[in-house]
PDB file of C-alpha atoms in Angstrom:
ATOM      1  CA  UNK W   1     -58.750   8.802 -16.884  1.00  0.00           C
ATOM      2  CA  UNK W   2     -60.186   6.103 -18.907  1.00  0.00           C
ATOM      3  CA  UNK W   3     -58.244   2.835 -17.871  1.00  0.00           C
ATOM      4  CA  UNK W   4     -60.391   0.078 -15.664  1.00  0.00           C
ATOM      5  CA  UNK W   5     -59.423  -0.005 -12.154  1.00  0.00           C
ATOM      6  CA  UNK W   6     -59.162  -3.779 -10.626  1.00  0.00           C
ATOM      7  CA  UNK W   7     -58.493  -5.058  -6.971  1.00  0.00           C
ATOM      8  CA  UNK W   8     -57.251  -8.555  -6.824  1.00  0.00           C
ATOM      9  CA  UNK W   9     -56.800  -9.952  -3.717  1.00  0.00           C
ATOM     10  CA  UNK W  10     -55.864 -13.480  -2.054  1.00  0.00           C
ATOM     11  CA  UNK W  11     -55.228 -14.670   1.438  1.00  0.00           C
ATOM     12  CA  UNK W  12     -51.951 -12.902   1.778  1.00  0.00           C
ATOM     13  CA  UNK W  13     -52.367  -9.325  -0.499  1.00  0.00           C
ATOM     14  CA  UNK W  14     -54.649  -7.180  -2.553  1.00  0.00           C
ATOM     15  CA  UNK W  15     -53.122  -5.289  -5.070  1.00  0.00           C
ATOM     16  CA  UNK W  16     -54.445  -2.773  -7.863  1.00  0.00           C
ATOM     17  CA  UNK W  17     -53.735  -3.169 -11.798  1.00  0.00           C
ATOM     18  CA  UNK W  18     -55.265  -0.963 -14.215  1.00  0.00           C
ATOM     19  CA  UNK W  19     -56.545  -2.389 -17.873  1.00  0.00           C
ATOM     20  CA  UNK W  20     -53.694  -4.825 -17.522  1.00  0.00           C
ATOM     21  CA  UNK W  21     -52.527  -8.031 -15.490  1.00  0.00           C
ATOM     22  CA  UNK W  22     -49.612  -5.538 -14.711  1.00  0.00           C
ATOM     23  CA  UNK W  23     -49.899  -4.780 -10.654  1.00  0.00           C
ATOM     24  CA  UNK W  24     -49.456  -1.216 -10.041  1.00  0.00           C
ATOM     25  CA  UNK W  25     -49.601  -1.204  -6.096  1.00  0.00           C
ATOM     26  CA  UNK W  26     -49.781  -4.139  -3.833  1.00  0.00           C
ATOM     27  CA  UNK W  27     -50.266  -4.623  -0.137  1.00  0.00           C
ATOM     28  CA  UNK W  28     -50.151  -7.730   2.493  1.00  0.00           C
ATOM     29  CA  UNK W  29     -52.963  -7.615   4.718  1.00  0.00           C
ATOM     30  CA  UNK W  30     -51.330  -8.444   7.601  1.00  0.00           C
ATOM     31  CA  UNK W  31     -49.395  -5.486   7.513  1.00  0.00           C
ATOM     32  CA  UNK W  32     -50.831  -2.813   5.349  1.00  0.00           C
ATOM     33  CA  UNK W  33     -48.252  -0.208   5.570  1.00  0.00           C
ATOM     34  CA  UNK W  34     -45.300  -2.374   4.174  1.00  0.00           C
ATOM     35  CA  UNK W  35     -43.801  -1.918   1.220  1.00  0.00           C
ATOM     36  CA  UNK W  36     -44.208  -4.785  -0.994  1.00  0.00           C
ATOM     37  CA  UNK W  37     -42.592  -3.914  -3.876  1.00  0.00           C
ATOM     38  CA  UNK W  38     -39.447  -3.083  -4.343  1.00  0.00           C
ATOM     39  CA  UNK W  39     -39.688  -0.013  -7.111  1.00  0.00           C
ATOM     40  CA  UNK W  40     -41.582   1.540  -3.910  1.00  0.00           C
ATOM     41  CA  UNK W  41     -38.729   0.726  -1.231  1.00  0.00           C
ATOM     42  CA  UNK W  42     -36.166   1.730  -3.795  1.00  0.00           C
ATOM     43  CA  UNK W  43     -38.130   5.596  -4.021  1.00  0.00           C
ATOM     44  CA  UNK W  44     -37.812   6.216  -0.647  1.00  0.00           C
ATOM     45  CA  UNK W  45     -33.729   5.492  -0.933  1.00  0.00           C
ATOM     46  CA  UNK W  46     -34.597   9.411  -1.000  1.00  0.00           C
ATOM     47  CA  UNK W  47     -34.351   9.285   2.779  1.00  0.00           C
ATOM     48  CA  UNK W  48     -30.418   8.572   2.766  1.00  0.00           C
ATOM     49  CA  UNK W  49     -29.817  11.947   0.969  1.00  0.00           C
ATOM     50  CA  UNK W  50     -32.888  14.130   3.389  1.00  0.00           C
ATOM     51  CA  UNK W  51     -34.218  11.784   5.987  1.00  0.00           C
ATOM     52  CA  UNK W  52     -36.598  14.268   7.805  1.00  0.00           C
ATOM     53  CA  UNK W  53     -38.428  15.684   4.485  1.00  0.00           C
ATOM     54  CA  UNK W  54     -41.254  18.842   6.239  1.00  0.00           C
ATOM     55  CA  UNK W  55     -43.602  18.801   3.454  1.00  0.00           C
ATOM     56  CA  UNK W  56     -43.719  15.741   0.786  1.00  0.00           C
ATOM     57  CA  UNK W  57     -45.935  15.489  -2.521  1.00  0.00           C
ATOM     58  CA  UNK W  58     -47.051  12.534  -4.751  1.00  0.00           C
ATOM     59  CA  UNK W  59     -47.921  12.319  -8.286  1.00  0.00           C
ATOM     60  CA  UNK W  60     -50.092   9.246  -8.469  1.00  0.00           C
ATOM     61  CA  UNK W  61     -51.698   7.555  -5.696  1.00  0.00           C
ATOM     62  CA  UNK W  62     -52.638   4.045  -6.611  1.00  0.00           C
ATOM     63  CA  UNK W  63     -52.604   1.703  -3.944  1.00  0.00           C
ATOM     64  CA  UNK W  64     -51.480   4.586  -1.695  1.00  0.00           C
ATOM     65  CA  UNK W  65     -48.444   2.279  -0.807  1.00  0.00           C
ATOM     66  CA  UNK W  66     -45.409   4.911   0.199  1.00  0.00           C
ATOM     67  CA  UNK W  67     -48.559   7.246   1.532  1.00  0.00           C
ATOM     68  CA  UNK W  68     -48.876   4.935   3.978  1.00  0.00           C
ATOM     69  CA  UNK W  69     -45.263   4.325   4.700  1.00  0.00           C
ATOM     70  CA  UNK W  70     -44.484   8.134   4.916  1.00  0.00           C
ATOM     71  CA  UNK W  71     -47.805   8.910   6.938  1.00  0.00           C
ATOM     72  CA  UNK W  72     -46.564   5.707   9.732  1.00  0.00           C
ATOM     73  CA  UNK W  73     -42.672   6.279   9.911  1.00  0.00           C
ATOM     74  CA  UNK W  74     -41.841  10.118   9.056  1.00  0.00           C
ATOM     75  CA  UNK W  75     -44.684  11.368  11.099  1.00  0.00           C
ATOM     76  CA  UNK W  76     -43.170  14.743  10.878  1.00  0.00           C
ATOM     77  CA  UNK W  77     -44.310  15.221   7.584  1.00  0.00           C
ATOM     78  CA  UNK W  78     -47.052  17.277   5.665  1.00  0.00           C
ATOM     79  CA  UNK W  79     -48.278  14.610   3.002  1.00  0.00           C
ATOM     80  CA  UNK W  80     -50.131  15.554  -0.227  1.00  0.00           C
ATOM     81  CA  UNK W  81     -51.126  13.234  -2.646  1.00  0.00           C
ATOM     82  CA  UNK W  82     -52.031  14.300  -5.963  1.00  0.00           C
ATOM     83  CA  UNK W  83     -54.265  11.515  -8.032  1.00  0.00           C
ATOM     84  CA  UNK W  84     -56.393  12.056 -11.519  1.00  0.00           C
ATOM     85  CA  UNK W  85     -58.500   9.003 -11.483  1.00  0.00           C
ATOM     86  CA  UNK W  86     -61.557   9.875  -8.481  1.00  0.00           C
ATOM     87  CA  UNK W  87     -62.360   5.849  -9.562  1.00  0.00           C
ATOM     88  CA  UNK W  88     -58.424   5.340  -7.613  1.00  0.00           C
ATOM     89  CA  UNK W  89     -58.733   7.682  -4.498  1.00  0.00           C
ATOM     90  CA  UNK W  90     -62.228   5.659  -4.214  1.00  0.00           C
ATOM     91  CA  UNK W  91     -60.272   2.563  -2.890  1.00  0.00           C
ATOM     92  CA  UNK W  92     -58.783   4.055  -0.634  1.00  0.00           C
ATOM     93  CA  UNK W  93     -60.516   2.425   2.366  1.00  0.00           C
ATOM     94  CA  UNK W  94     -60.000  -0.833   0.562  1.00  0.00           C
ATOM     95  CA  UNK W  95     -55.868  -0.107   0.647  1.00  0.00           C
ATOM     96  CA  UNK W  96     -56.416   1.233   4.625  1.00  0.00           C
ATOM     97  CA  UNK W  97     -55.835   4.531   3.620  1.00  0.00           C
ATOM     98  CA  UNK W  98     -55.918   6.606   6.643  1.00  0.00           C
ATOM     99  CA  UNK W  99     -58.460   9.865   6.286  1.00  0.00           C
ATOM    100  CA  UNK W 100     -57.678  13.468   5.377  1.00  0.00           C
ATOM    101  CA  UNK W 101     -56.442  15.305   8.005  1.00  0.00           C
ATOM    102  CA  UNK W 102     -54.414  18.425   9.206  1.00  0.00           C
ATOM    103  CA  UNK W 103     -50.856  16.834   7.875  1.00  0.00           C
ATOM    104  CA  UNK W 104     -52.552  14.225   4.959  1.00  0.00           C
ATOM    105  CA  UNK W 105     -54.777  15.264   1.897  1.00  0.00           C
ATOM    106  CA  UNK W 106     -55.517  13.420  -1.145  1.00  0.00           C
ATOM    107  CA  UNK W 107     -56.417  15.622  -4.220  1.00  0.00           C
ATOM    108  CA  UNK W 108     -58.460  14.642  -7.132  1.00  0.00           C
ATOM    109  CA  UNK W 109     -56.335  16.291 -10.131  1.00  0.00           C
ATOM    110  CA  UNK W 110     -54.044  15.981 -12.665  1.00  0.00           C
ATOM    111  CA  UNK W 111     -50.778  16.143 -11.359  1.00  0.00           C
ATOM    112  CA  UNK W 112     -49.113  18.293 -14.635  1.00  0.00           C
ATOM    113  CA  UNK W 113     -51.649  20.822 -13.940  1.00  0.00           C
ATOM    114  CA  UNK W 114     -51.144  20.756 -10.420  1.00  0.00           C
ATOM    115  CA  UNK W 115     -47.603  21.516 -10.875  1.00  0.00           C
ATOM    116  CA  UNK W 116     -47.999  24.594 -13.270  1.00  0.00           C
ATOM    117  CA  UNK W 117     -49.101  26.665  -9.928  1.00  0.00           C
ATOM    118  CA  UNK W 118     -48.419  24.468  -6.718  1.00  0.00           C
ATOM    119  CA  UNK W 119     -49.229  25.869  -3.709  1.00  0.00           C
ATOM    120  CA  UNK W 120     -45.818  25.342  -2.203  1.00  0.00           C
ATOM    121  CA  UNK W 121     -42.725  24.078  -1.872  1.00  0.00           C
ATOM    122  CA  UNK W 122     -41.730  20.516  -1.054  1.00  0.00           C
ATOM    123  CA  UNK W 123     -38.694  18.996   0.548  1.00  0.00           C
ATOM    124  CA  UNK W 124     -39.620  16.202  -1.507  1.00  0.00           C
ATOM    125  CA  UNK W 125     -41.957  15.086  -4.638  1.00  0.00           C
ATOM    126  CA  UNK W 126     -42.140  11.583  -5.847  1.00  0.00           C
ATOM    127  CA  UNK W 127     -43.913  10.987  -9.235  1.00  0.00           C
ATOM    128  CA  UNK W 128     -45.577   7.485  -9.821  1.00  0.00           C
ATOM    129  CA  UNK W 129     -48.074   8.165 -12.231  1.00  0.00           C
ATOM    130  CA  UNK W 130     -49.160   4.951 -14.557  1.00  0.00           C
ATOM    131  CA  UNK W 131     -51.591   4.340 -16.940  1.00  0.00           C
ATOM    132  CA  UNK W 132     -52.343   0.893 -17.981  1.00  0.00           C
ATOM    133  CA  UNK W 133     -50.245   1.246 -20.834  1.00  0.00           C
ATOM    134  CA  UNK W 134     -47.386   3.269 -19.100  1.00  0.00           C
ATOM    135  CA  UNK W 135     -46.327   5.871 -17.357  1.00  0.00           C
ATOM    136  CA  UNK W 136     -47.920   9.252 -18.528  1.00  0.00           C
ATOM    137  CA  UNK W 137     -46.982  11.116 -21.162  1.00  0.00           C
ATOM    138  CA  UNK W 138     -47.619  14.657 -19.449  1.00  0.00           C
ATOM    139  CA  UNK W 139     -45.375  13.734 -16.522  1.00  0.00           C
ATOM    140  CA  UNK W 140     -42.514  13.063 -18.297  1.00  0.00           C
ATOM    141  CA  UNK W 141     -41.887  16.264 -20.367  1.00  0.00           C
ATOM    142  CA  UNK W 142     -39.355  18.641 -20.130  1.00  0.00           C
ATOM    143  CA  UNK W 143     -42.015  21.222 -18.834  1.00  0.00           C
ATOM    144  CA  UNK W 144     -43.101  18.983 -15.997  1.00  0.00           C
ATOM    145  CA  UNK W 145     -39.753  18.669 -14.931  1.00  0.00           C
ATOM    146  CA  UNK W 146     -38.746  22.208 -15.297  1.00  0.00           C
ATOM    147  CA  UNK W 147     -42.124  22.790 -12.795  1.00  0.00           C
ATOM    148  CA  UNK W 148     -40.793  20.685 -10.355  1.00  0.00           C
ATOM    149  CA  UNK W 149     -37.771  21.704  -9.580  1.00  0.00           C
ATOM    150  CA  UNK W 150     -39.172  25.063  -9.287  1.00  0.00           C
ATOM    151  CA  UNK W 151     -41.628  23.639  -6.840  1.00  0.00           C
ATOM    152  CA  UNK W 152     -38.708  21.873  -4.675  1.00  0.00           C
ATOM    153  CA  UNK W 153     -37.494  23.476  -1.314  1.00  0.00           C
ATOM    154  CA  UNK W 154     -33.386  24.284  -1.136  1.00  0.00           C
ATOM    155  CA  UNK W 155     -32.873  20.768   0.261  1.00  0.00           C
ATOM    156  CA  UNK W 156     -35.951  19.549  -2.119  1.00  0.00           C
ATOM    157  CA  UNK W 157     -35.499  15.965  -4.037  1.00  0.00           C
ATOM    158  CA  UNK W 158     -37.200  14.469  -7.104  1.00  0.00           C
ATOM    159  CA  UNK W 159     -37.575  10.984  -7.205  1.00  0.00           C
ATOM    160  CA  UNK W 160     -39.202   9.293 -10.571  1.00  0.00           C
ATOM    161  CA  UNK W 161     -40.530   5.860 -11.141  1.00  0.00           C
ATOM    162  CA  UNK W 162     -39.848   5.242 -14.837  1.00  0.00           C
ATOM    163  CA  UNK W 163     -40.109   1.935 -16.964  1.00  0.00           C
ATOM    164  CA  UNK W 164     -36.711   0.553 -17.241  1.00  0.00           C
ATOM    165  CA  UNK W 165     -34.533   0.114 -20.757  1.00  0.00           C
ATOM    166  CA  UNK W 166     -37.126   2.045 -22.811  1.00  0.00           C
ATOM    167  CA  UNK W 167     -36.857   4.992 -25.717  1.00  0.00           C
ATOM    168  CA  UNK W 168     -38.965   6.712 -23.366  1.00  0.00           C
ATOM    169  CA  UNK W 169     -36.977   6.160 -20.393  1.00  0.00           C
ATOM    170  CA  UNK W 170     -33.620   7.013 -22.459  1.00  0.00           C
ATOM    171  CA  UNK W 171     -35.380  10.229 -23.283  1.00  0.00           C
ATOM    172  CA  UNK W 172     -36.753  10.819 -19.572  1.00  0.00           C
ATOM    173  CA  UNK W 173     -33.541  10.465 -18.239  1.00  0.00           C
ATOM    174  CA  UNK W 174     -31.935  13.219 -20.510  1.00  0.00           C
ATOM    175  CA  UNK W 175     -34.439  15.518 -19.931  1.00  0.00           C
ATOM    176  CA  UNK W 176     -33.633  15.242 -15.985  1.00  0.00           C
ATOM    177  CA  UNK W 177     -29.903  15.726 -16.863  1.00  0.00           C
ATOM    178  CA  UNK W 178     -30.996  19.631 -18.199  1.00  0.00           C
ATOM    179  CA  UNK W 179     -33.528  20.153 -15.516  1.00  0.00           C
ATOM    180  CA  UNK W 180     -31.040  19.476 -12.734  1.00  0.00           C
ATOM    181  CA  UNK W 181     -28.054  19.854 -14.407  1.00  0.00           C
ATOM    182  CA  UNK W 182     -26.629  16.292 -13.732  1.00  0.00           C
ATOM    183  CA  UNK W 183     -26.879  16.214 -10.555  1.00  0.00           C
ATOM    184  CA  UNK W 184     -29.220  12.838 -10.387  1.00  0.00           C
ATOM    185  CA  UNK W 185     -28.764   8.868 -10.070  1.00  0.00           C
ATOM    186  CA  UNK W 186     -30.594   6.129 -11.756  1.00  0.00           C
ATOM    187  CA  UNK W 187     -31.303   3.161  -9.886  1.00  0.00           C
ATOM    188  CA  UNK W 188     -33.048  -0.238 -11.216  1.00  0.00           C
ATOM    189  CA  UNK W 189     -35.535  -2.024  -9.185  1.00  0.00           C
ATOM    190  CA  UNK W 190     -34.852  -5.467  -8.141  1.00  0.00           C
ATOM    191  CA  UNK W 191     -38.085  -7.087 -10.172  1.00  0.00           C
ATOM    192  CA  UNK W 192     -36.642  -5.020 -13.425  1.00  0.00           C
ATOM    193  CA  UNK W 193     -39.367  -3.566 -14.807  1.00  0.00           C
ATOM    194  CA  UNK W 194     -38.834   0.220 -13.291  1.00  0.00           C
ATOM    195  CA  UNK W 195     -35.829   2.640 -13.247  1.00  0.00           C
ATOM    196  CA  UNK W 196     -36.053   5.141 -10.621  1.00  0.00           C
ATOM    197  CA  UNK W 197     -34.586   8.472 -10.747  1.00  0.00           C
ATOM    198  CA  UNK W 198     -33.456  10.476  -7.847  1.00  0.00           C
ATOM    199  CA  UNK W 199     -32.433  14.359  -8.979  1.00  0.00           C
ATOM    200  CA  UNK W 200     -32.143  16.824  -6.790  1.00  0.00           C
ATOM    201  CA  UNK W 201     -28.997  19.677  -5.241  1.00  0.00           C
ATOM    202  CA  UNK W 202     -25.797  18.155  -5.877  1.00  0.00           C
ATOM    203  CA  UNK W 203     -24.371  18.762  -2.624  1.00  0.00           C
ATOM    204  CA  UNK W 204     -27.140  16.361  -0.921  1.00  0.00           C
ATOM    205  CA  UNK W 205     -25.303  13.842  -3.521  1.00  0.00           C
ATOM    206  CA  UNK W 206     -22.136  14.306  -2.538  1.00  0.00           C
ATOM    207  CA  UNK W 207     -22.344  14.501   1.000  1.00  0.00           C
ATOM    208  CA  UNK W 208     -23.896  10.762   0.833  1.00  0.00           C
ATOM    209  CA  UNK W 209     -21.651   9.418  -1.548  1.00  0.00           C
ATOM    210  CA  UNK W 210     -18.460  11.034   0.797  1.00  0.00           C
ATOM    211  CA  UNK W 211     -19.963   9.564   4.116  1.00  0.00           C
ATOM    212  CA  UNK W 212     -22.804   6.915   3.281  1.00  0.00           C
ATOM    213  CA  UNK W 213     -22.124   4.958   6.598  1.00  0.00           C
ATOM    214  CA  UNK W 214     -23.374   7.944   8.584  1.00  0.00           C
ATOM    215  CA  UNK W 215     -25.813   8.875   6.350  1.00  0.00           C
ATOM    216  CA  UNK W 216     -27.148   5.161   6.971  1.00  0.00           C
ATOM    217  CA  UNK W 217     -26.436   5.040  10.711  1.00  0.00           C
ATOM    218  CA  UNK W 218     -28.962   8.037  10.864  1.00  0.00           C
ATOM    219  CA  UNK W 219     -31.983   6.581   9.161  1.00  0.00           C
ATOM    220  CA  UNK W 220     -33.795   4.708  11.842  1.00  0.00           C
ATOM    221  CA  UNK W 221     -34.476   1.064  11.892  1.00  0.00           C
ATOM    222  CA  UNK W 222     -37.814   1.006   9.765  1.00  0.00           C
ATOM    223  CA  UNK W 223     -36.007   3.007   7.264  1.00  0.00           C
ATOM    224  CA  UNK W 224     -32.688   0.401   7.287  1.00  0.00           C
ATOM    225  CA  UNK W 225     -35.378  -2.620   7.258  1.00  0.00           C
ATOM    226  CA  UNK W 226     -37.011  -0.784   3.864  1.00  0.00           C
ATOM    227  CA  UNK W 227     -34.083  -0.174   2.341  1.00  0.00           C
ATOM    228  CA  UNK W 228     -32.221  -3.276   3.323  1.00  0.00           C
ATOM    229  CA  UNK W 229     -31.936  -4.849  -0.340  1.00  0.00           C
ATOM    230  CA  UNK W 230     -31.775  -1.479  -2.292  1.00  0.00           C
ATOM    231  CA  UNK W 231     -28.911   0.097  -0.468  1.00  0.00           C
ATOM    232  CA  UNK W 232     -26.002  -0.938  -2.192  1.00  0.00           C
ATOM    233  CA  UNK W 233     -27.736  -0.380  -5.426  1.00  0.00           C
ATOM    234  CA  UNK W 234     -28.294   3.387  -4.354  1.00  0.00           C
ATOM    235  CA  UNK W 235     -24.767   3.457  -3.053  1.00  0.00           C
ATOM    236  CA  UNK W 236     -23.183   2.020  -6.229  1.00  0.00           C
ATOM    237  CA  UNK W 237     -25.413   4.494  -8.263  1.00  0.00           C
ATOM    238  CA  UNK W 238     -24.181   7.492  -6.369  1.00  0.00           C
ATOM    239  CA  UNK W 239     -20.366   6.002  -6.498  1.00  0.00           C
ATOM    240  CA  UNK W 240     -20.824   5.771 -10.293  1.00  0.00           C
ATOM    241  CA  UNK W 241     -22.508   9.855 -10.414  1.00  0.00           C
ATOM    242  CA  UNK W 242     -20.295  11.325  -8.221  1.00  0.00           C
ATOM    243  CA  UNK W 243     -16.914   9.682  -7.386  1.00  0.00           C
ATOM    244  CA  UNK W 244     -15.458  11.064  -4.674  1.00  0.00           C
ATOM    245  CA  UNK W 245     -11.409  12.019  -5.184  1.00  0.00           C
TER     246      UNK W 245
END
């Protein structure tokens, strides 16, 4: 990890950036377990299709953003974070991280060598891991892929944070078709710049897309607030991937 780590911050937020004016994470300091941005909000559309996930992993800590948001609002679930850069997981008292503990860790490793031999399963694994220049080129093969879906559960979801309307994204995104056989939905973030991927069993797809009202109706009210703007996106995305009729 060779990219320079910065903290900005002002009287409303502090946010992280690395090499580049390009903010990675950001968080308001009156409320430190929001999420801010909306590529972060749109990941955990995730919830809709397994709202109770047991045991959840992340590629890629930065800020520690959706950490935060999982650790506050599923509290039934076994967090691990996975993060290369020791420099990162350093800040983590500047983002109000909360410590390690019996259901939260945070890992100093690469994440594609994490993945060749994880030490579970996972109900669900989100992958956020950016350089300054873009997102990684060892979690975005084929291989990587093909290791996570092994890793996930029977009810187990995939959701990727990917630049938007790139050859590399293009390329991402048919790689996930193989790996999961289809069974996935793309959905752009409302500032543009990131594409997230959701892949995962396809009957977790179609049971949303069938009945999305209840599927909504069940996520509880932090979860509706978060997801508030995203929603129809997701819901148009999983119209367009699997029509029902």
């Amino acid at each position: 990890m060779t990219d320079a780590v910065h903290v900005h911050t002002n009287r409303q937020t502090r946010s992280l950036s690395l090499s580049t004016t390009l903010i990675q994470s950001c968080m308001r300091l009156e409320d430190p377990d929001e999420l801010v941005l909306d590529y972060t909000r749109t990941m955990m559309g995730a919830l809709l299709l397994n709202p109770t996930p047991r045991h959840v992993l992340m590629i890629g800590l930065g800020g520690g953003s959706m950490l935060k948001y999982l650790h506050r609002h599923v509290p039934g679930a076994d967090l691990t974070a996975v993060e290369i850069s020791q420099e990162v997981i350093d800040l983590r008292d500047d983002f109000c991280l909360p410590p390690d503990s019996e259901r939260l860790r945070i890992v100093c490793a690469d994440g594609a060598e994490f993945m060749r031999k994880p030490p579970r399963t996972y109900d669900l694994i989100l992958v956020d891991g950016f350089t300054g220049e873009g997102i990684a080129d060892a979690l975005c093969t084929r291989g990587f892929y093909q290791h996570c879906r092994k890793a996930l559960s029977a009810e187990g979801l995939l959701v990727a944070n990917v630049q938007a309307d790139t050859d590399q994204t293009r390329e991402i995104g048919k790689r996930l078709f193989k790996v999961f056989e289809g069974a996935m939905i793309s959905v752009l973030s409302d500032e543009g710049g990131n594409d997230i991927v959701t892949a995962g069993p396809r009957h977790l797809f179609e049971q949303c897309v069938a009945d999305f009202e209840t599927h909504w109706r069940a996520l509880g009210a932090a979860h509706q607030a978060t997801l508030a703007v995203a929603s129809q996106r997701i819901q148009r995305a999983l119209m367009r991937g699997f029509p029902v009729g």
